[in-house]
Amino acid sequence: MPIYLNDLDVDSKVAGLSSALIVPCNMCPAVTVAVRENKPFIQFFRSFLKSAPYDQYIKALQSRLKEKGIKTKVFKSSLFHQWFLCMWTPGQRKKLRKYAKKYEAVIVLGCDSATKTVRDLVESAGCKVIEGMEVAGMMNAQLRFHSPCNVSFENCKIIPMSQ
């Protein structure tokens, strides 16, 4: 049951900045984007352990920010056990802390837990933490496998979070 996320206005929050590090969680936001676009979450023979819709989403964000004169880089977590940002290993967290020092801001694509993880790591670096997404609810969906090795989420319903 992945978390469903809505996009937040990043563009206005980066006004006046010249650099930002994009820190994506590779699970819930990727599932969200794939569901929204009605595309496979993963196509193993095309992009192995990457979600093509999510990669395109991130590239579009980078392009928008570049048009505003903001230099960006995406902080990568390619190992499957590091897909959930909130459960990163100490080594991955240390790596992010080091990278963040080179940027004015960090844009987090993930839930509140992902944002908290990043905020705790970059607080001492003096980086501005920008939430790129917010929690809208939990997804209730059916996991489907299609030839050739595509993974999709179907019949998705968004269940609001209880306050």
mmCIF file of C-alpha atoms in Angstrom:
data_model
loop_
_atom_site.group_PDB
_atom_site.id
_atom_site.type_symbol
_atom_site.label_atom_id
_atom_site.label_comp_id
_atom_site.label_asym_id
_atom_site.label_seq_id
_atom_site.Cartn_x
_atom_site.Cartn_y
_atom_site.Cartn_z
ATOM 1 C CA MET A 1 0.000 0.000 0.000
ATOM 2 C CA PRO A 2 2.064 2.895 -1.262
ATOM 3 C CA ILE A 3 1.376 6.449 -0.186
ATOM 4 C CA TYR A 4 -0.301 8.639 -2.798
ATOM 5 C CA LEU A 5 1.288 12.088 -3.149
ATOM 6 C CA ASN A 6 0.207 15.387 -4.677
ATOM 7 C CA ASP A 7 2.688 17.797 -6.247
ATOM 8 C CA LEU A 8 3.515 21.015 -4.431
ATOM 9 C CA ASP A 9 4.568 24.316 -5.997
ATOM 10 C CA VAL A 10 8.349 24.050 -6.059
ATOM 11 C CA ASP A 11 8.908 26.869 -8.534
ATOM 12 C CA SER A 12 7.901 29.672 -6.156
ATOM 13 C CA LYS A 13 9.956 28.194 -3.309
ATOM 14 C CA VAL A 14 13.183 28.216 -5.309
ATOM 15 C CA ALA A 15 12.870 31.858 -6.366
ATOM 16 C CA GLY A 16 16.188 33.605 -5.859
ATOM 17 C CA LEU A 17 18.219 30.417 -5.590
ATOM 18 C CA SER A 18 20.908 29.312 -8.019
ATOM 19 C CA SER A 19 21.274 25.623 -7.102
ATOM 20 C CA ALA A 20 19.181 22.758 -5.787
ATOM 21 C CA LEU A 21 19.745 19.078 -5.161
ATOM 22 C CA ILE A 22 16.709 16.937 -5.994
ATOM 23 C CA VAL A 23 16.380 14.052 -3.533
ATOM 24 C CA PRO A 24 13.788 11.528 -4.691
ATOM 25 C CA CYS A 25 12.322 8.606 -2.824
ATOM 26 C CA ASN A 26 12.089 5.883 -5.441
ATOM 27 C CA MET A 27 8.992 4.070 -4.234
ATOM 28 C CA CYS A 28 5.799 5.968 -3.337
ATOM 29 C CA PRO A 29 6.399 9.022 -5.573
ATOM 30 C CA ALA A 30 7.333 6.743 -8.477
ATOM 31 C CA VAL A 31 4.194 4.650 -8.000
ATOM 32 C CA THR A 32 2.130 7.856 -7.727
ATOM 33 C CA VAL A 33 3.463 9.236 -11.012
ATOM 34 C CA ALA A 34 2.977 5.907 -12.814
ATOM 35 C CA VAL A 35 -0.610 5.631 -11.536
ATOM 36 C CA ARG A 36 -1.409 9.244 -12.472
ATOM 37 C CA GLU A 37 -0.068 8.719 -15.979
ATOM 38 C CA ASN A 38 -1.598 5.239 -16.294
ATOM 39 C CA LYS A 39 1.784 3.773 -17.259
ATOM 40 C CA PRO A 40 3.763 0.778 -15.993
ATOM 41 C CA PHE A 41 5.646 1.439 -12.769
ATOM 42 C CA ILE A 42 8.622 -0.596 -13.979
ATOM 43 C CA GLN A 43 9.517 -2.190 -17.287
ATOM 44 C CA PHE A 44 12.343 -4.548 -16.370
ATOM 45 C CA PHE A 45 13.626 -5.094 -19.912
ATOM 46 C CA ARG A 46 13.611 -1.376 -20.744
ATOM 47 C CA SER A 47 14.876 0.274 -17.586
ATOM 48 C CA PHE A 48 15.491 -2.608 -15.145
ATOM 49 C CA LEU A 49 15.033 -1.051 -11.679
ATOM 50 C CA LYS A 50 13.940 2.446 -12.754
ATOM 51 C CA SER A 51 10.461 3.829 -13.205
ATOM 52 C CA ALA A 52 10.399 5.531 -16.612
ATOM 53 C CA PRO A 53 7.394 7.783 -15.803
ATOM 54 C CA TYR A 54 9.126 8.959 -12.609
ATOM 55 C CA ASP A 55 12.415 9.580 -14.410
ATOM 56 C CA GLN A 56 10.543 11.729 -16.950
ATOM 57 C CA TYR A 57 8.794 13.577 -14.120
ATOM 58 C CA ILE A 58 12.145 14.390 -12.492
ATOM 59 C CA LYS A 59 13.677 15.475 -15.820
ATOM 60 C CA ALA A 60 10.714 17.801 -16.418
ATOM 61 C CA LEU A 61 11.267 19.334 -12.965
ATOM 62 C CA GLN A 62 14.955 19.819 -13.744
ATOM 63 C CA SER A 63 14.076 21.434 -17.073
ATOM 64 C CA ARG A 64 11.633 23.877 -15.427
ATOM 65 C CA LEU A 65 14.225 24.843 -12.838
ATOM 66 C CA LYS A 66 16.939 25.232 -15.479
ATOM 67 C CA GLU A 67 14.694 27.706 -17.308
ATOM 68 C CA LYS A 68 14.660 29.734 -14.089
ATOM 69 C CA GLY A 69 18.474 29.676 -13.952
ATOM 70 C CA ILE A 70 18.705 27.061 -11.197
ATOM 71 C CA LYS A 71 21.421 24.432 -11.490
ATOM 72 C CA THR A 72 20.155 21.018 -10.345
ATOM 73 C CA LYS A 73 21.417 17.536 -9.771
ATOM 74 C CA VAL A 74 19.504 14.428 -8.792
ATOM 75 C CA PHE A 75 20.778 12.483 -5.797
ATOM 76 C CA LYS A 76 20.673 8.864 -6.984
ATOM 77 C CA SER A 77 19.873 5.737 -5.020
ATOM 78 C CA SER A 78 20.126 2.920 -7.490
ATOM 79 C CA LEU A 79 20.209 -0.060 -5.149
ATOM 80 C CA PHE A 80 16.756 -1.535 -4.641
ATOM 81 C CA HIS A 81 17.085 -1.658 -0.850
ATOM 82 C CA GLN A 82 17.475 2.144 -0.903
ATOM 83 C CA TRP A 83 14.209 2.826 -2.748
ATOM 84 C CA PHE A 84 12.503 3.976 0.450
ATOM 85 C CA LEU A 85 14.245 7.216 1.390
ATOM 86 C CA CYS A 86 13.009 7.001 4.988
ATOM 87 C CA MET A 87 14.877 3.693 5.404
ATOM 88 C CA TRP A 88 18.230 4.624 3.893
ATOM 89 C CA THR A 89 21.361 3.043 5.251
ATOM 90 C CA PRO A 90 23.804 5.124 7.318
ATOM 91 C CA GLY A 91 26.169 5.179 4.330
ATOM 92 C CA GLN A 92 23.536 6.639 1.995
ATOM 93 C CA ARG A 93 22.578 9.235 4.614
ATOM 94 C CA LYS A 94 26.227 10.264 5.035
ATOM 95 C CA LYS A 95 26.576 10.557 1.259
ATOM 96 C CA LEU A 96 23.530 12.858 1.081
ATOM 97 C CA ARG A 97 24.855 15.057 3.897
ATOM 98 C CA LYS A 98 28.118 15.482 1.966
ATOM 99 C CA TYR A 99 26.402 16.253 -1.380
ATOM 100 C CA ALA A 100 23.908 18.700 0.125
ATOM 101 C CA LYS A 101 26.690 21.038 1.264
ATOM 102 C CA LYS A 102 27.253 21.984 -2.388
ATOM 103 C CA TYR A 103 23.682 23.289 -2.898
ATOM 104 C CA GLU A 104 21.531 26.116 -1.571
ATOM 105 C CA ALA A 105 18.443 23.940 -1.357
ATOM 106 C CA VAL A 106 17.327 20.352 -1.303
ATOM 107 C CA ILE A 107 14.039 19.450 -2.998
ATOM 108 C CA VAL A 108 12.518 16.319 -1.478
ATOM 109 C CA LEU A 109 10.222 14.196 -3.620
ATOM 110 C CA GLY A 110 8.533 12.005 -1.043
ATOM 111 C CA CYS A 111 6.304 11.863 2.006
ATOM 112 C CA ASP A 112 6.610 13.637 5.356
ATOM 113 C CA SER A 113 8.912 10.900 6.631
ATOM 114 C CA ALA A 114 11.243 11.370 3.657
ATOM 115 C CA THR A 115 11.277 15.116 4.254
ATOM 116 C CA LYS A 116 12.044 14.605 7.954
ATOM 117 C CA THR A 117 14.912 12.266 7.077
ATOM 118 C CA VAL A 118 16.423 14.808 4.685
ATOM 119 C CA ARG A 119 15.819 17.777 7.000
ATOM 120 C CA ASP A 120 17.635 16.012 9.852
ATOM 121 C CA LEU A 121 20.575 15.217 7.562
ATOM 122 C CA VAL A 122 21.084 18.618 5.925
ATOM 123 C CA GLU A 123 20.139 20.876 8.823
ATOM 124 C CA SER A 124 23.772 21.486 9.713
ATOM 125 C CA ALA A 125 24.677 22.189 6.071
ATOM 126 C CA GLY A 126 22.480 25.288 6.018
ATOM 127 C CA CYS A 127 20.434 24.036 3.053
ATOM 128 C CA LYS A 128 16.867 25.114 2.552
ATOM 129 C CA VAL A 129 14.611 22.022 2.501
ATOM 130 C CA ILE A 130 11.761 22.235 -0.010
ATOM 131 C CA GLU A 131 8.914 19.748 -0.042
ATOM 132 C CA GLY A 132 8.090 18.781 -3.614
ATOM 133 C CA MET A 133 5.159 16.562 -2.704
ATOM 134 C CA GLU A 134 2.579 16.125 0.045
ATOM 135 C CA VAL A 135 0.654 13.112 1.278
ATOM 136 C CA ALA A 136 -2.874 12.829 -0.110
ATOM 137 C CA GLY A 137 -3.683 9.323 1.121
ATOM 138 C CA MET A 138 -2.909 5.655 0.850
ATOM 139 C CA MET A 139 -3.268 3.748 -2.398
ATOM 140 C CA ASN A 140 -5.420 0.662 -2.558
ATOM 141 C CA ALA A 141 -4.455 -1.000 -5.828
ATOM 142 C CA GLN A 142 -3.930 -4.290 -7.561
ATOM 143 C CA LEU A 143 -0.383 -5.160 -8.530
ATOM 144 C CA ARG A 144 -0.248 -6.539 -12.075
ATOM 145 C CA PHE A 145 2.512 -8.195 -14.055
ATOM 146 C CA HIS A 146 2.323 -7.932 -17.838
ATOM 147 C CA SER A 147 4.516 -9.319 -20.587
ATOM 148 C CA PRO A 148 7.372 -8.702 -20.944
ATOM 149 C CA CYS A 149 8.087 -8.195 -17.228
ATOM 150 C CA ASN A 150 6.178 -4.941 -16.738
ATOM 151 C CA VAL A 151 4.824 -4.070 -13.303
ATOM 152 C CA SER A 152 1.718 -1.881 -13.040
ATOM 153 C CA PHE A 153 -0.759 -0.790 -10.398
ATOM 154 C CA GLU A 154 -4.392 -1.061 -11.486
ATOM 155 C CA ASN A 155 -7.832 -0.281 -10.069
ATOM 156 C CA CYS A 156 -6.231 2.270 -7.787
ATOM 157 C CA LYS A 157 -8.293 4.022 -5.151
ATOM 158 C CA ILE A 158 -6.956 6.787 -2.927
ATOM 159 C CA ILE A 159 -7.897 6.323 0.721
ATOM 160 C CA PRO A 160 -7.648 9.639 2.657
ATOM 161 C CA MET A 161 -5.472 9.665 5.746
ATOM 162 C CA SER A 162 -7.337 9.922 9.057
ATOM 163 C CA GLN A 163 -6.415 12.990 11.031
#
